[in-house]
Short mmCIF file of C-alpha atoms in Angstrom, two decimals:
data_model
loop_
_atom_site.label_atom_id
_atom_site.label_comp_id
_atom_site.label_asym_id
_atom_site.label_seq_id
_atom_site.Cartn_x
_atom_site.Cartn_y
_atom_site.Cartn_z
CA MET A 1 -5.63 18.09 18.26
CA HIS A 2 -1.89 17.44 17.44
CA VAL A 3 -1.38 14.11 15.74
CA LEU A 4 2.23 12.80 15.67
CA PHE A 5 2.35 10.13 12.79
CA LEU A 6 5.25 7.57 12.49
CA THR A 7 5.59 6.12 9.18
CA HIS A 8 8.53 4.52 7.31
CA TYR A 9 7.08 5.68 3.93
CA PHE A 10 5.86 9.20 2.86
CA PRO A 11 5.88 11.28 -0.44
CA PRO A 12 7.58 11.80 -2.81
CA GLU A 13 7.64 8.03 -2.38
CA VAL A 14 4.58 6.48 -4.33
CA ASN A 15 3.70 3.27 -2.77
CA ALA A 16 0.52 2.52 -0.98
CA PRO A 17 1.58 3.41 2.70
CA ALA A 18 3.01 6.84 1.63
CA SER A 19 -0.11 7.72 -0.26
CA ARG A 20 -2.63 6.52 2.60
CA THR A 21 -0.62 8.46 5.26
CA PHE A 22 -0.31 11.69 3.12
CA GLU A 23 -3.87 11.83 2.03
CA HIS A 24 -5.19 11.16 5.58
CA CYS A 25 -2.76 13.68 7.12
CA ARG A 26 -3.57 16.28 4.39
CA LEU A 27 -7.23 16.33 5.19
CA TRP A 28 -6.51 16.48 9.04
CA VAL A 29 -4.51 19.59 8.46
CA ARG A 30 -7.44 21.13 6.41
CA GLU A 31 -9.72 20.23 9.10
CA GLY A 32 -7.71 22.45 11.49
CA HIS A 33 -5.54 19.93 13.27
CA GLU A 34 -1.82 19.90 13.69
CA VAL A 35 -0.09 17.02 12.07
CA THR A 36 3.76 16.10 12.41
CA VAL A 37 4.91 13.11 10.52
CA VAL A 38 8.24 11.35 11.40
CA THR A 39 9.56 9.53 8.49
CA CYS A 40 12.85 8.49 6.57
CA VAL A 41 14.50 10.30 3.71
CA PRO A 42 12.59 9.14 0.57
CA ASN A 43 14.54 6.20 -0.85
CA HIS A 44 12.01 3.30 -1.59
CA PRO A 45 12.50 0.82 -3.38
CA LYS A 46 16.10 1.40 -4.70
CA GLY A 47 17.54 2.36 -1.17
CA ARG A 48 18.94 5.68 -2.46
CA PRO A 49 17.90 9.03 -1.50
CA TYR A 50 15.61 10.75 -3.91
CA PRO A 51 17.13 13.98 -5.73
CA GLY A 52 17.32 17.00 -3.43
CA TYR A 53 17.47 14.83 -0.31
CA ARG A 54 20.27 13.53 1.97
CA ASN A 55 20.13 10.83 4.55
CA ALA A 56 20.80 13.28 7.50
CA PHE A 57 20.49 12.95 11.27
CA PHE A 58 17.51 15.10 11.49
CA GLN A 59 15.85 17.27 8.86
CA SER A 60 12.54 19.31 8.65
CA GLU A 61 10.27 20.34 5.82
CA THR A 62 6.56 21.26 5.40
CA VAL A 63 4.37 19.41 2.82
CA GLU A 64 0.94 21.05 2.39
CA GLY A 65 0.78 22.15 6.01
CA ILE A 66 2.20 18.99 7.29
CA ARG A 67 5.39 19.19 9.32
CA VAL A 68 7.58 16.34 8.05
CA LEU A 69 10.62 15.28 10.16
CA ARG A 70 13.10 12.92 8.51
CA VAL A 71 15.37 10.87 10.51
CA TRP A 72 18.51 8.87 9.58
CA THR A 73 18.15 5.26 8.61
CA TYR A 74 20.37 2.56 7.16
CA LEU A 75 19.44 2.60 3.63
CA ALA A 76 18.71 -0.61 1.90
CA ALA A 77 17.20 -1.58 -1.43
CA ASN A 78 13.84 -3.43 -1.15
CA GLU A 79 15.47 -6.75 -1.31
CA GLY A 80 17.62 -8.86 0.92
CA PHE A 81 16.14 -9.79 4.29
CA LEU A 82 18.96 -8.73 6.47
CA LYS A 83 19.64 -5.37 5.09
CA ARG A 84 15.92 -4.51 5.00
CA THR A 85 15.62 -5.52 8.74
CA LEU A 86 18.66 -3.32 9.57
CA ASN A 87 16.80 -0.47 7.66
CA TYR A 88 13.57 -1.03 9.67
CA VAL A 89 15.31 -1.41 12.94
CA SER A 90 17.44 1.71 12.37
CA TYR A 91 14.22 3.82 12.07
CA LEU A 92 13.07 2.63 15.40
CA VAL A 93 16.53 3.35 16.92
CA SER A 94 16.61 7.00 15.15
CA VAL A 95 13.20 7.87 16.48
CA LEU A 96 13.95 7.00 20.04
CA ALA A 97 17.28 8.88 19.83
CA GLN A 98 15.42 11.91 18.61
CA VAL A 99 12.18 11.56 20.72
CA PHE A 100 13.00 14.57 22.94
CA ARG A 101 13.06 16.82 19.90
CA LEU A 102 9.68 15.71 18.85
CA PRO A 103 6.60 17.96 19.70
CA LYS A 104 4.21 17.09 22.50
CA PRO A 105 1.21 15.47 20.66
CA ASP A 106 -2.25 14.58 21.76
CA VAL A 107 -2.00 11.08 20.09
CA VAL A 108 0.74 9.25 18.50
CA VAL A 109 -0.21 7.07 15.31
CA SER A 110 2.40 4.55 14.21
CA THR A 111 1.86 2.41 10.99
CA SER A 112 2.91 -1.01 9.97
CA PRO A 113 4.63 -1.61 7.63
CA GLN A 114 7.02 -1.83 8.84
CA PHE A 115 6.82 -3.80 12.02
CA PHE A 116 9.43 -1.67 13.87
CA CYS A 117 7.79 1.52 12.78
CA GLY A 118 4.68 0.46 14.37
CA LEU A 119 6.50 -0.78 17.40
CA ALA A 120 8.09 2.72 17.75
CA GLY A 121 4.76 4.28 18.69
CA TRP A 122 4.85 2.40 21.99
CA PRO A 123 7.79 4.18 23.79
CA VAL A 124 7.17 7.38 21.93
CA ALA A 125 3.44 7.73 23.26
CA ARG A 126 4.69 6.72 26.77
CA ILE A 127 7.46 9.27 26.86
CA LYS A 128 5.16 11.93 25.36
CA ARG A 129 2.21 10.91 27.79
CA ALA A 130 0.09 10.81 24.58
CA ALA A 131 -2.59 8.23 23.37
CA TRP A 132 -1.20 5.51 21.15
CA VAL A 133 -3.02 4.40 17.96
CA LEU A 134 -1.52 1.44 16.07
CA GLU A 135 -2.26 1.13 12.46
CA ILE A 136 -1.88 -2.40 11.00
CA ARG A 137 -1.47 -2.49 7.11
CA ASP A 138 0.15 -5.87 7.07
CA LEU A 139 0.02 -8.70 9.56
CA TRP A 140 3.55 -8.92 10.55
CA PRO A 141 5.54 -11.28 10.88
CA ASP A 142 2.93 -13.37 8.93
CA SER A 143 3.39 -11.32 5.71
CA ILE A 144 7.23 -12.40 5.63
CA LEU A 145 6.69 -15.98 6.61
CA ALA A 146 4.12 -16.10 3.51
CA VAL A 147 6.93 -15.52 1.18
CA GLY A 148 9.52 -17.62 3.02
CA ALA A 149 11.68 -14.62 3.90
CA LEU A 150 11.95 -15.96 7.56
CA THR A 151 11.98 -19.50 8.94
CA ASN A 152 13.83 -19.49 12.15
CA PRO A 153 11.49 -20.74 14.71
CA GLY A 154 12.95 -19.03 17.57
CA ILE A 155 13.04 -15.58 16.11
CA ILE A 156 9.36 -16.13 14.73
CA GLY A 157 8.29 -17.04 18.37
CA ILE A 158 9.78 -13.87 19.56
CA LEU A 159 8.19 -11.65 16.97
CA LYS A 160 4.75 -13.13 17.49
CA GLY A 161 5.06 -12.58 21.21
CA ILE A 162 5.84 -8.85 20.52
CA GLU A 163 3.10 -8.68 18.05
CA ARG A 164 0.55 -10.04 20.59
CA LYS A 165 1.87 -7.65 23.25
CA VAL A 166 1.58 -4.40 21.20
CA TYR A 167 -1.99 -5.43 20.23
CA ARG A 168 -3.02 -5.61 24.02
CA THR A 169 -1.08 -2.43 24.90
CA ALA A 170 -2.16 0.04 22.16
CA ASP A 171 -5.01 2.40 23.20
CA ARG A 172 -6.63 1.82 19.73
CA VAL A 173 -5.80 -0.36 16.62
CA VAL A 174 -6.59 0.40 13.08
CA ALA A 175 -7.02 -2.54 10.74
CA LEU A 176 -7.25 -2.46 7.18
CA THR A 177 -9.65 -5.34 6.76
CA GLU A 178 -12.06 -7.26 8.77
CA PRO A 179 -9.80 -10.50 8.80
CA PHE A 180 -7.11 -8.33 10.13
CA ARG A 181 -9.37 -7.09 12.91
CA ARG A 182 -10.41 -10.64 13.68
CA HIS A 183 -6.73 -11.73 13.93
CA ILE A 184 -5.87 -8.78 16.17
CA ILE A 185 -8.67 -9.73 18.58
CA ARG A 186 -7.48 -13.27 18.57
CA CYS A 187 -4.24 -12.17 19.69
CA GLY A 188 -5.76 -10.50 22.70
CA ALA A 189 -6.72 -6.99 21.95
CA ASP A 190 -10.09 -5.69 23.32
CA ALA A 191 -12.63 -5.92 20.49
CA GLY A 192 -13.96 -2.48 21.43
CA ARG A 193 -10.59 -0.74 20.83
CA VAL A 194 -10.01 -2.27 17.16
CA THR A 195 -11.78 -0.75 14.11
CA VAL A 196 -11.63 -1.29 10.33
CA LEU A 197 -10.47 1.71 8.29
CA PRO A 198 -9.81 0.34 4.74
CA ASN A 199 -7.81 1.68 1.90
CA GLY A 200 -9.63 3.77 -0.60
CA ALA A 201 -9.04 6.21 -3.50
CA ASP A 202 -8.57 10.04 -3.78
CA LEU A 203 -11.43 10.40 -6.07
CA SER A 204 -10.58 14.05 -6.76
CA ARG A 205 -7.18 12.77 -8.38
CA PHE A 206 -8.41 9.49 -9.74
CA GLN A 207 -10.96 10.29 -12.23
CA ARG A 208 -11.74 8.86 -15.65
CA VAL A 209 -9.31 10.09 -18.33
CA PRO A 210 -9.42 9.47 -22.10
CA ARG A 211 -8.16 6.00 -23.25
CA LEU A 212 -6.29 7.83 -26.02
CA ASN A 213 -3.98 10.40 -24.59
CA ASP A 214 -0.49 11.63 -24.81
CA VAL A 215 0.77 8.86 -22.72
CA SER A 216 -0.89 6.12 -24.89
CA ASP A 217 0.69 7.66 -27.99
CA SER A 218 4.12 8.00 -26.55
CA LEU A 219 4.04 4.23 -25.32
CA GLY A 220 2.62 2.97 -28.66
CA LEU A 221 -0.60 1.79 -27.15
CA SER A 222 -3.19 3.58 -29.14
CA ASP A 223 -3.94 0.74 -31.48
CA ARG A 224 -3.31 -2.03 -29.10
CA PHE A 225 -5.29 -3.68 -26.15
CA ALA A 226 -3.21 -2.85 -23.03
CA VAL A 227 -3.58 -4.62 -19.80
CA GLY A 228 -1.45 -3.03 -16.98
CA TYR A 229 0.01 -4.13 -13.56
CA PHE A 230 0.96 -1.12 -11.39
CA GLY A 231 2.85 -1.46 -8.12
CA THR A 232 5.53 -3.32 -6.45
CA HIS A 233 7.39 -5.96 -8.04
CA GLY A 234 8.03 -8.17 -5.10
CA MET A 235 8.01 -11.87 -4.05
CA ALA A 236 4.41 -11.74 -2.98
CA HIS A 237 3.10 -10.58 -6.25
CA GLY A 238 3.90 -13.49 -8.45
CA LEU A 239 4.72 -11.57 -11.67
CA ASP A 240 6.08 -14.43 -13.48
CA THR A 241 2.44 -15.24 -14.12
CA VAL A 242 2.26 -12.13 -16.34
CA LEU A 243 5.31 -13.14 -18.29
CA ASP A 244 3.68 -16.72 -18.81
CA ALA A 245 0.57 -15.34 -19.85
CA ALA A 246 2.44 -13.08 -22.36
CA GLU A 247 3.76 -16.31 -24.06
CA ARG A 248 0.33 -17.67 -24.33
CA LEU A 249 -0.83 -14.30 -25.87
CA ALA A 250 2.20 -14.10 -28.14
CA SER A 251 -0.03 -14.85 -31.42
CA HIS A 252 -2.33 -11.95 -30.45
CA LYS A 253 -0.08 -9.06 -31.85
CA ASP A 254 -2.46 -6.31 -30.75
CA VAL A 255 -2.28 -7.19 -27.03
CA VAL A 256 0.39 -5.90 -24.69
CA LEU A 257 0.84 -6.40 -20.98
CA LEU A 258 2.43 -3.51 -18.98
CA LEU A 259 4.57 -3.81 -15.68
CA VAL A 260 4.92 -0.59 -14.02
CA GLY A 261 6.82 -0.05 -10.83
CA ASP A 262 9.89 -1.39 -9.16
CA GLY A 263 10.98 -3.84 -6.48
CA ALA A 264 13.09 -6.81 -5.38
CA GLU A 265 12.14 -9.00 -8.37
CA ARG A 266 12.11 -6.38 -11.00
CA ARG A 267 15.70 -7.14 -12.39
CA ARG A 268 15.08 -10.88 -12.61
CA LEU A 269 11.76 -10.17 -14.34
CA GLU A 270 13.52 -7.91 -16.78
CA GLU A 271 16.05 -10.71 -17.52
CA SER A 272 13.48 -13.31 -18.01
CA LYS A 273 11.60 -11.12 -20.28
CA ARG A 274 14.65 -10.54 -22.32
CA ARG A 275 15.65 -14.16 -22.28
CA ARG A 276 12.13 -15.32 -23.32
CA GLY A 277 11.79 -12.63 -26.20
CA LEU A 278 8.59 -11.24 -24.95
CA ASP A 279 8.02 -8.34 -27.12
CA ASN A 280 4.45 -8.18 -25.88
CA VAL A 281 5.53 -7.20 -22.43
CA LEU A 282 6.38 -3.40 -21.66
CA MET A 283 8.27 -2.81 -18.45
CA LEU A 284 8.43 0.71 -17.11
CA GLY A 285 10.19 1.85 -13.98
CA GLN A 286 8.53 3.60 -10.92
CA VAL A 287 6.48 6.68 -11.79
CA SER A 288 5.25 9.80 -9.84
CA LYS A 289 1.88 9.78 -8.45
CA ASP A 290 0.94 12.64 -10.63
CA ARG A 291 1.50 10.40 -13.67
CA MET A 292 -0.45 7.39 -12.51
CA PRO A 293 -3.89 8.41 -13.45
CA ALA A 294 -2.74 9.13 -17.16
CA LEU A 295 -0.77 6.02 -17.46
CA LEU A 296 -3.41 3.77 -15.90
CA GLY A 297 -6.16 5.58 -18.03
CA SER A 298 -3.97 4.62 -21.22
CA CYS A 299 -4.79 0.96 -20.37
CA ASP A 300 -7.94 -1.02 -21.23
CA ALA A 301 -7.90 -3.10 -18.00
CA THR A 302 -5.70 -3.64 -15.05
CA MET A 303 -4.30 -6.66 -13.23
CA VAL A 304 -4.16 -7.16 -9.47
CA LEU A 305 -2.04 -10.18 -8.54
CA LEU A 306 -0.68 -11.96 -5.51
CA ILE A 307 0.69 -15.34 -4.97
CA LYS A 308 -1.49 -18.21 -3.88
CA ASN A 309 -1.31 -17.91 -0.02
CA ASP A 310 -3.80 -18.08 2.70
CA LEU A 311 -2.55 -14.91 4.24
CA PHE A 312 -3.35 -12.90 1.12
CA LYS A 313 -6.93 -13.98 1.38
CA THR A 314 -7.00 -11.24 4.13
CA VAL A 315 -5.68 -8.29 2.17
CA ILE A 316 -7.14 -5.76 -0.08
CA PRO A 317 -4.45 -4.09 -2.28
CA SER A 318 -5.09 -0.42 -2.65
CA LYS A 319 -4.57 -0.37 -6.42
CA ILE A 320 -8.06 -2.07 -6.63
CA PHE A 321 -9.77 1.11 -5.55
CA GLU A 322 -7.64 3.43 -7.97
CA ALA A 323 -8.57 1.10 -10.96
CA MET A 324 -12.17 1.37 -9.92
CA ALA A 325 -12.01 5.12 -9.55
CA LEU A 326 -10.55 5.41 -13.17
CA GLU A 327 -13.29 3.08 -14.36
CA LYS A 328 -10.97 0.32 -15.44
CA PRO A 329 -12.13 -3.40 -15.38
CA ILE A 330 -9.76 -5.53 -13.01
CA ILE A 331 -8.42 -8.83 -13.62
CA LEU A 332 -8.07 -10.12 -10.11
CA GLY A 333 -5.72 -12.92 -9.19
CA VAL A 334 -6.28 -12.51 -5.27
CA GLU A 335 -8.48 -14.67 -3.30
CA GLY A 336 -10.54 -13.92 -0.16
CA GLU A 337 -11.39 -10.30 0.83
CA SER A 338 -10.19 -8.78 -2.68
CA GLU A 339 -12.30 -11.24 -4.44
CA ARG A 340 -15.39 -10.48 -2.40
CA ILE A 341 -15.25 -6.75 -3.29
CA VAL A 342 -14.58 -7.37 -6.93
CA ARG A 343 -17.41 -9.69 -7.26
CA GLN A 344 -19.71 -7.57 -5.09
CA ALA A 345 -18.90 -4.50 -7.12
CA GLU A 346 -19.12 -6.23 -10.29
CA CYS A 347 -16.04 -4.62 -11.78
CA GLY A 348 -13.86 -7.27 -12.95
CA ILE A 349 -13.00 -10.83 -13.63
CA CYS A 350 -11.72 -12.95 -10.84
CA ILE A 351 -9.12 -15.83 -11.53
CA GLU A 352 -7.14 -18.22 -9.66
CA PRO A 353 -3.87 -16.68 -8.37
CA GLU A 354 -0.69 -17.71 -10.45
CA ASN A 355 -2.74 -19.14 -13.24
CA ALA A 356 -1.30 -17.85 -16.43
CA ASP A 357 -3.82 -19.54 -18.62
CA ALA A 358 -6.69 -17.78 -16.90
CA LEU A 359 -4.89 -14.50 -16.93
CA ALA A 360 -4.44 -14.83 -20.77
CA GLN A 361 -8.04 -15.86 -21.23
CA ALA A 362 -9.56 -13.14 -19.13
CA ALA A 363 -7.36 -10.45 -21.24
CA LEU A 364 -8.90 -11.80 -24.45
CA THR A 365 -12.40 -12.08 -22.94
CA LEU A 366 -12.31 -8.31 -22.04
CA LYS A 367 -10.60 -7.54 -25.37
CA GLU A 368 -13.36 -8.95 -27.33
CA ASP A 369 -16.16 -7.37 -25.40
CA PRO A 370 -15.90 -3.44 -25.16
CA GLU A 371 -19.47 -3.13 -23.79
CA ARG A 372 -18.54 -5.45 -20.92
CA ARG A 373 -15.34 -3.31 -20.22
CA ARG A 374 -17.47 -0.23 -19.98
CA ARG A 375 -20.10 -1.76 -17.72
CA LEU A 376 -17.40 -3.22 -15.34
CA GLY A 377 -15.57 0.21 -15.24
CA GLU A 378 -18.65 2.20 -14.46
CA ASN A 379 -19.77 -0.41 -11.67
CA GLY A 380 -16.37 0.10 -10.08
CA ARG A 381 -16.42 3.84 -10.10
CA LYS A 382 -19.99 3.88 -8.41
CA TYR A 383 -18.96 1.26 -5.78
CA VAL A 384 -15.76 3.09 -4.93
CA GLU A 385 -17.63 6.38 -4.56
CA GLU A 386 -20.27 4.63 -2.25
CA TYR A 387 -17.84 2.66 0.07
CA PHE A 388 -14.11 3.65 -0.39
CA ASP A 389 -13.91 7.49 -0.82
CA ARG A 390 -10.36 8.32 0.83
CA GLU A 391 -11.89 11.64 2.05
CA VAL A 392 -14.75 9.93 3.96
CA ILE A 393 -12.39 7.28 5.49
CA ALA A 394 -10.10 10.07 6.63
CA ARG A 395 -12.88 11.70 8.53
CA ARG A 396 -13.94 8.54 10.12
CA TYR A 397 -10.19 8.04 11.13
CA LEU A 398 -10.16 11.45 12.61
CA ASP A 399 -13.15 10.59 14.77
CA PHE A 400 -11.52 7.56 15.99
CA LEU A 401 -8.29 9.45 16.88
CA ARG A 402 -10.49 12.01 18.96
CA ASP A 403 -12.03 9.21 20.90
CA ALA A 404 -8.65 7.57 21.61
CA VAL A 405 -7.53 10.94 22.98
CA LYS A 406 -10.63 11.34 24.98
CA CYS A 407 -10.33 7.91 26.57
CA HIS A 408 -6.71 8.33 27.30
CA LYS A 409 -7.15 11.69 29.23
CA ASN A 410 -10.02 10.25 31.24
CA ARG A 411 -7.86 7.26 32.47
#
């Protein structure tokens, strides 16, 4: 089977969409299938090509057996609604401009985010006469409405109309969570064509590492209680809560909070940290995926945070599973599906989103109880091994693609 995968993000980018797509495609190649990925030049989140890459009209490389085709896009940093929208739309335009250079696949998979990347699968699949599987990682446009990035009712109505149309048109739809699946069905998709394939963790990569290691030594964490946030610094994540919690923890000199990653809010957060004199907050930039296990392993606990919004009750951030795999207790400031998993797994402390007092108290609670930290960490590893092993999920995904191809050919 030949899979043509359309994605806005792909390694060496390190965000969750890039990792998920790469890890799935890598396994499919190992299973003997041909996989072609069509993506952008790596540039997230700063909007600048990574070293060794250029924003060319069309370029090709091979990554662990995956043929990667990179098309030109209008590059923009992960900030500013208009420029980001131009970035997303330019991907759709470039893919359509290059469609006759793309190989003939059995199935086209297009993933959202971003919306226009997901939408690109529709015409490409029709031109190539292939099955179309749409993957929904974010409910769009709801996700941009949730952070106030779009308010024009006319544009919102048009986008919601397109959303309903693509759900009904795709041969199959992959949803990351059960609430996503219910939403897609309410929008008109046939329930029998929608399945849930959640995020997970690459258990071969994310394994427990010693708390005291070269990274903890270099960052000065060896004799301090470290709680880390790893991921995008965006409008949806409410990371001012971390800075507010740091103020409350100022008298606890042996406690440090880490913010690791980049995004639209990073510069503002850095300025706020400097202005408030928060010496107990350590802010690192984006790090490679290879460094993540050791860096996360240097922490005593992790934070998974989003703003308080009903939409985010439907999401499950992938960083939850990586923390579980590394046996790190989680301080979770997300309601809904994420909270259900953490409580069921008994792998962390759930707090109200955007509650700095609760975040500070949870950090102190874990600091004072190493036995509880150990137990929560072990529980998380067992749970992710049973339910969220990325390799198992990738095999289920492959079966779903085979079924889509079979049904498409039998029409």
